[in-house]
PDB file of C-alpha atoms in Angstrom:
ATOM      1  CA  MET D 568      25.036 129.259 -67.291  1.00 87.00           C
ATOM      2  CA  LYS D 569      24.331 132.990 -68.139  1.00 87.00           C
ATOM      3  CA  GLN D 570      26.257 132.535 -70.971  1.00 89.00           C
ATOM      4  CA  TRP D 571      24.360 129.397 -72.561  1.00 90.00           C
ATOM      5  CA  TRP D 572      21.281 131.696 -71.342  1.00 88.00           C
ATOM      6  CA  ARG D 573      22.436 134.588 -73.748  1.00 86.00           C
ATOM      7  CA  GLY D 574      23.413 132.673 -76.185  1.00 90.00           C
ATOM      8  CA  LEU D 575      19.840 131.327 -77.061  1.00 89.00           C
ATOM      9  CA  GLN D 576      17.675 133.339 -79.159  1.00 91.00           C
ATOM     10  CA  MET D 577      14.496 135.274 -77.624  1.00 92.00           C
ATOM     11  CA  ARG D 578      11.970 132.627 -78.768  1.00 94.00           C
ATOM     12  CA  GLU D 579      13.957 130.018 -77.601  1.00 93.00           C
ATOM     13  CA  ARG D 580      14.277 131.786 -74.141  1.00 90.00           C
ATOM     14  CA  TRP D 581       9.847 131.932 -74.291  1.00 95.00           C
ATOM     15  CA  ILE D 582       9.722 128.387 -74.620  1.00 95.00           C
ATOM     16  CA  LEU D 583      11.846 127.375 -71.661  1.00 94.00           C
ATOM     17  CA  ILE D 584      10.522 130.438 -69.612  1.00 95.00           C
ATOM     18  CA  THR D 585       6.707 128.611 -70.170  1.00 96.00           C
ATOM     19  CA  ALA D 586       7.903 125.108 -69.792  1.00 96.00           C
ATOM     20  CA  ALA D 587       9.278 125.917 -66.724  1.00 96.00           C
ATOM     21  CA  LEU D 588       6.001 127.681 -65.769  1.00 97.00           C
ATOM     22  CA  LEU D 589       4.262 124.972 -66.560  1.00 96.00           C
ATOM     23  CA  LEU D 590       6.776 122.346 -64.443  1.00 96.00           C
ATOM     24  CA  ILE D 591       5.962 124.759 -61.509  1.00 96.00           C
ATOM     25  CA  LEU D 592       1.972 124.578 -61.808  1.00 95.00           C
ATOM     26  CA  LEU D 593       1.965 121.000 -62.400  1.00 95.00           C
ATOM     27  CA  VAL D 594       4.321 120.145 -58.911  1.00 95.00           C
ATOM     28  CA  LEU D 595       2.192 122.399 -57.186  1.00 94.00           C
ATOM     29  CA  HIS D 596      -1.004 121.197 -58.599  1.00 93.00           C
ATOM     30  CA  GLY D 597       0.257 117.147 -57.439  1.00 93.00           C
ATOM     31  CA  LEU D 598       1.905 118.083 -54.338  1.00 94.00           C
ATOM     32  CA  VAL D 599      -0.525 120.586 -52.881  1.00 93.00           C
ATOM     33  CA  TRP D 600      -3.912 121.356 -54.795  1.00 93.00           C
ATOM     34  CA  GLN D 601      -5.015 117.593 -55.443  1.00 94.00           C
ATOM     35  CA  PRO D 602      -4.035 116.358 -52.062  1.00 94.00           C
ATOM     36  CA  TRP D 603      -5.817 119.412 -50.177  1.00 94.00           C
ATOM     37  CA  GLN D 604      -8.706 118.124 -52.718  1.00 95.00           C
ATOM     38  CA  ASP D 605      -8.996 114.718 -51.985  1.00 94.00           C
ATOM     39  CA  ALA D 606      -8.763 115.590 -48.011  1.00 95.00           C
ATOM     40  CA  ARG D 607     -11.830 117.718 -48.372  1.00 95.00           C
ATOM     41  CA  VAL D 608     -13.851 114.797 -50.070  1.00 95.00           C
ATOM     42  CA  GLN D 609     -12.932 112.522 -47.745  1.00 94.00           C
ATOM     43  CA  LEU D 610     -13.660 114.818 -44.918  1.00 95.00           C
ATOM     44  CA  GLU D 611     -16.905 115.231 -46.222  1.00 95.00           C
ATOM     45  CA  GLU D 612     -17.748 112.024 -47.037  1.00 94.00           C
ATOM     46  CA  GLU D 613     -16.853 111.271 -43.474  1.00 93.00           C
ATOM     47  CA  ILE D 614     -18.908 114.094 -42.178  1.00 94.00           C
ATOM     48  CA  ALA D 615     -22.504 112.463 -44.485  1.00 92.00           C
ATOM     49  CA  GLN D 616     -21.267 109.094 -42.413  1.00 91.00           C
ATOM     50  CA  ARG D 617     -21.229 110.411 -39.113  1.00 91.00           C
ATOM     51  CA  ARG D 618     -24.696 112.446 -39.816  1.00 91.00           C
ATOM     52  CA  ASP D 619     -26.081 108.896 -40.875  1.00 88.00           C
ATOM     53  CA  ASP D 620     -24.878 107.463 -37.544  1.00 86.00           C
ATOM     54  CA  LEU D 621     -26.302 110.218 -35.486  1.00 88.00           C
ATOM     55  CA  ALA D 622     -29.706 110.228 -36.914  1.00 86.00           C
ATOM     56  CA  TRP D 623     -30.037 106.086 -36.763  1.00 84.00           C
ATOM     57  CA  MET D 624     -28.722 106.823 -33.011  1.00 84.00           C
ATOM     58  CA  GLN D 625     -31.413 109.672 -32.457  1.00 82.00           C
ATOM     59  CA  GLN D 626     -34.067 107.457 -34.050  1.00 81.00           C
ATOM     60  CA  ALA D 627     -32.864 104.360 -31.837  1.00 78.00           C
ATOM     61  CA  ALA D 628     -32.949 105.992 -29.005  1.00 76.00           C
ATOM     62  CA  THR D 629     -36.663 106.982 -29.310  1.00 76.00           C
ATOM     63  CA  ARG D 630     -37.464 103.463 -28.835  1.00 71.00           C
ATOM     64  CA  LEU D 631     -35.134 103.043 -25.072  1.00 66.00           C
ATOM     65  CA  PRO D 632     -38.109 104.572 -23.201  1.00 60.00           C
ATOM     66  CA  ALA D 633     -40.343 101.953 -24.754  1.00 54.00           C
ATOM     67  CA  VAL D 634     -37.680  99.615 -23.491  1.00 51.00           C
ATOM     68  CA  GLN D 635     -37.822 100.372 -19.874  1.00 51.00           C
ATOM     69  CA  ARG D 636     -41.242 100.769 -19.262  1.00 50.00           C
ATOM     70  CA  GLY D 637     -41.646  97.245 -19.107  1.00 50.00           C
ATOM     71  CA  ASN D 638     -41.555  95.321 -16.026  1.00 46.00           C
ATOM     72  CA  GLN D 639     -41.488  96.447 -12.453  1.00 48.00           C
ATOM     73  CA  THR D 640     -38.325  96.991 -10.517  1.00 49.00           C
ATOM     74  CA  GLN D 641     -36.774  93.392  -9.061  1.00 53.00           C
ATOM     75  CA  ARG D 642     -34.202  93.979  -6.722  1.00 57.00           C
ATOM     76  CA  ALA D 643     -30.882  91.881  -7.918  1.00 55.00           C
ATOM     77  CA  ASN D 644     -29.735  89.562  -5.399  1.00 62.00           C
ATOM     78  CA  GLY D 645     -25.977  88.595  -5.197  1.00 70.00           C
ATOM     79  CA  ASN D 646     -22.878  89.189  -6.491  1.00 82.00           C
ATOM     80  CA  LEU D 647     -23.322  92.375  -9.252  1.00 86.00           C
ATOM     81  CA  ILE D 648     -20.907  90.161 -11.482  1.00 88.00           C
ATOM     82  CA  THR D 649     -23.126  87.147 -11.378  1.00 88.00           C
ATOM     83  CA  VAL D 650     -26.206  89.189 -11.954  1.00 89.00           C
ATOM     84  CA  MET D 651     -24.980  91.046 -14.820  1.00 89.00           C
ATOM     85  CA  ASN D 652     -23.467  87.667 -16.572  1.00 89.00           C
ATOM     86  CA  GLN D 653     -27.267  86.377 -16.095  1.00 90.00           C
ATOM     87  CA  LEU D 654     -28.748  89.798 -17.804  1.00 90.00           C
ATOM     88  CA  LEU D 655     -26.023  89.668 -20.607  1.00 91.00           C
ATOM     89  CA  VAL D 656     -27.163  86.012 -21.486  1.00 91.00           C
ATOM     90  CA  LYS D 657     -30.787  86.857 -21.172  1.00 90.00           C
ATOM     91  CA  ALA D 658     -29.623  89.800 -23.463  1.00 90.00           C
ATOM     92  CA  ARG D 659     -27.837  87.595 -26.036  1.00 91.00           C
ATOM     93  CA  LEU D 660     -24.973  89.861 -25.717  1.00 90.00           C
ATOM     94  CA  ARG D 661     -22.265  87.533 -23.908  1.00 89.00           C
ATOM     95  CA  GLU D 662     -20.067  86.946 -26.780  1.00 91.00           C
ATOM     96  CA  HIS D 663     -19.798  90.440 -27.644  1.00 89.00           C
ATOM     97  CA  MET D 664     -18.696  91.718 -24.370  1.00 90.00           C
ATOM     98  CA  LYS D 665     -14.713  91.429 -24.566  1.00 92.00           C
ATOM     99  CA  GLN D 666     -14.205  93.049 -21.063  1.00 91.00           C
ATOM    100  CA  MET D 667     -16.162  92.671 -17.449  1.00 91.00           C
ATOM    101  CA  LYS D 668     -14.047  94.324 -14.776  1.00 91.00           C
ATOM    102  CA  PRO D 669     -15.331  95.182 -10.813  1.00 90.00           C
ATOM    103  CA  VAL D 670     -14.269  98.937 -10.199  1.00 89.00           C
ATOM    104  CA  SER D 671     -15.963  98.523  -6.885  1.00 87.00           C
ATOM    105  CA  GLU D 672     -17.964  96.227  -4.498  1.00 84.00           C
ATOM    106  CA  ARG D 673     -21.089  98.433  -6.168  1.00 88.00           C
ATOM    107  CA  GLU D 674     -19.634  98.851  -9.575  1.00 91.00           C
ATOM    108  CA  VAL D 675     -18.919  96.994 -12.589  1.00 93.00           C
ATOM    109  CA  ARG D 676     -17.531  98.367 -16.133  1.00 94.00           C
ATOM    110  CA  LEU D 677     -18.360  96.406 -18.919  1.00 94.00           C
ATOM    111  CA  ARG D 678     -16.802  96.771 -22.370  1.00 95.00           C
ATOM    112  CA  PHE D 679     -18.545  95.388 -25.844  1.00 94.00           C
ATOM    113  CA  GLU D 680     -17.650  95.351 -29.236  1.00 93.00           C
ATOM    114  CA  LYS D 681     -20.058  95.213 -32.396  1.00 93.00           C
ATOM    115  CA  ALA D 682     -22.827  94.919 -30.017  1.00 92.00           C
ATOM    116  CA  SER D 683     -26.659  95.084 -31.609  1.00 91.00           C
ATOM    117  CA  PHE D 684     -27.725  98.478 -30.634  1.00 91.00           C
ATOM    118  CA  ASP D 685     -31.479  96.930 -29.615  1.00 91.00           C
ATOM    119  CA  ARG D 686     -30.074  94.469 -27.709  1.00 91.00           C
ATOM    120  CA  LEU D 687     -28.192  96.793 -25.266  1.00 92.00           C
ATOM    121  CA  LEU D 688     -31.258  98.784 -25.431  1.00 91.00           C
ATOM    122  CA  ARG D 689     -33.252  95.957 -23.980  1.00 91.00           C
ATOM    123  CA  LEU D 690     -30.084  95.347 -21.257  1.00 91.00           C
ATOM    124  CA  PHE D 691     -30.432  98.993 -20.286  1.00 91.00           C
ATOM    125  CA  GLY D 692     -33.794  98.093 -19.577  1.00 89.00           C
ATOM    126  CA  ASP D 693     -33.507  95.067 -17.620  1.00 89.00           C
ATOM    127  CA  ILE D 694     -30.605  96.706 -15.574  1.00 89.00           C
ATOM    128  CA  GLU D 695     -33.049  99.363 -14.426  1.00 88.00           C
ATOM    129  CA  ARG D 696     -35.719  96.541 -13.618  1.00 88.00           C
ATOM    130  CA  GLN D 697     -33.201  94.877 -11.390  1.00 87.00           C
ATOM    131  CA  GLY D 698     -32.811  97.990  -9.646  1.00 87.00           C
ATOM    132  CA  LEU D 699     -29.365  98.882 -11.106  1.00 90.00           C
ATOM    133  CA  SER D 700     -28.190 101.651 -12.658  1.00 90.00           C
ATOM    134  CA  ILE D 701     -25.811 102.839 -15.640  1.00 90.00           C
ATOM    135  CA  ARG D 702     -23.764 105.479 -14.040  1.00 89.00           C
ATOM    136  CA  GLU D 703     -21.359 105.850 -17.256  1.00 91.00           C
ATOM    137  CA  LEU D 704     -21.721 105.052 -21.154  1.00 91.00           C
ATOM    138  CA  ARG D 705     -20.044 105.641 -24.224  1.00 93.00           C
ATOM    139  CA  LEU D 706     -21.297 104.513 -27.536  1.00 91.00           C
ATOM    140  CA  LEU D 707     -19.690 104.588 -30.701  1.00 91.00           C
ATOM    141  CA  PRO D 708     -21.058 103.363 -33.973  1.00 89.00           C
ATOM    142  CA  SER D 709     -18.941 100.178 -35.711  1.00 87.00           C
ATOM    143  CA  ASP D 710     -17.969  99.663 -38.910  1.00 89.00           C
ATOM    144  CA  GLU D 711     -21.505  97.068 -39.351  1.00 88.00           C
ATOM    145  CA  SER D 712     -24.817  98.714 -39.476  1.00 88.00           C
ATOM    146  CA  GLY D 713     -27.053  98.487 -36.190  1.00 87.00           C
ATOM    147  CA  ARG D 714     -24.119  97.688 -34.310  1.00 91.00           C
ATOM    148  CA  VAL D 715     -21.832  99.554 -31.799  1.00 93.00           C
ATOM    149  CA  ASN D 716     -18.810  99.359 -29.521  1.00 93.00           C
ATOM    150  CA  ALA D 717     -19.942 100.491 -25.939  1.00 93.00           C
ATOM    151  CA  THR D 718     -18.367 100.902 -22.556  1.00 94.00           C
ATOM    152  CA  LEU D 719     -21.119 101.201 -19.568  1.00 94.00           C
ATOM    153  CA  VAL D 720     -20.453 101.148 -15.919  1.00 93.00           C
ATOM    154  CA  VAL D 721     -23.055  99.802 -13.907  1.00 92.00           C
ATOM    155  CA  LEU D 722     -24.194 100.700 -10.358  1.00 91.00           C
ATOM    156  CA  ARG D 723     -25.838  98.956  -7.634  1.00 86.00           C
ATOM    157  CA  GLY D 724     -28.067 101.125  -5.282  1.00 75.00           C
ATOM    158  CA  GLY D 725     -27.153 104.527  -6.840  1.00 59.00           C
TER     159      GLY D 725
END
């Protein structure tokens, strides 16, 4: 290899050195710089989407107190699962409920997928009017606008 290199003219050596440097730059660009830039752009888009989701949820959350001011509290009678089923039918959320599981005699956990956020707000008001309370609530935006994935634990007498 050394003998071949020494056999080249100075001009040919400079051409090969320049080509090698360009090749190294292209490889670095393709394997390091471009993937890094693509990931940065993707993260910026995700941040913008999450900010939009947060703004929408904050705006929708301002409507929650108005929903809760409605009727006076009526004590829920009967089995907690039965009462929740009735409330879900009334709120038209039964088809979005993926799981209803008793946690104890006084608690039930519900999981919703792609449920209307506005209908969930109405359900929260109905739960309060029945004398029940929401002990735990997790809301995540879904892929569809105005819809969320939610998990809540409803408590009787708490």
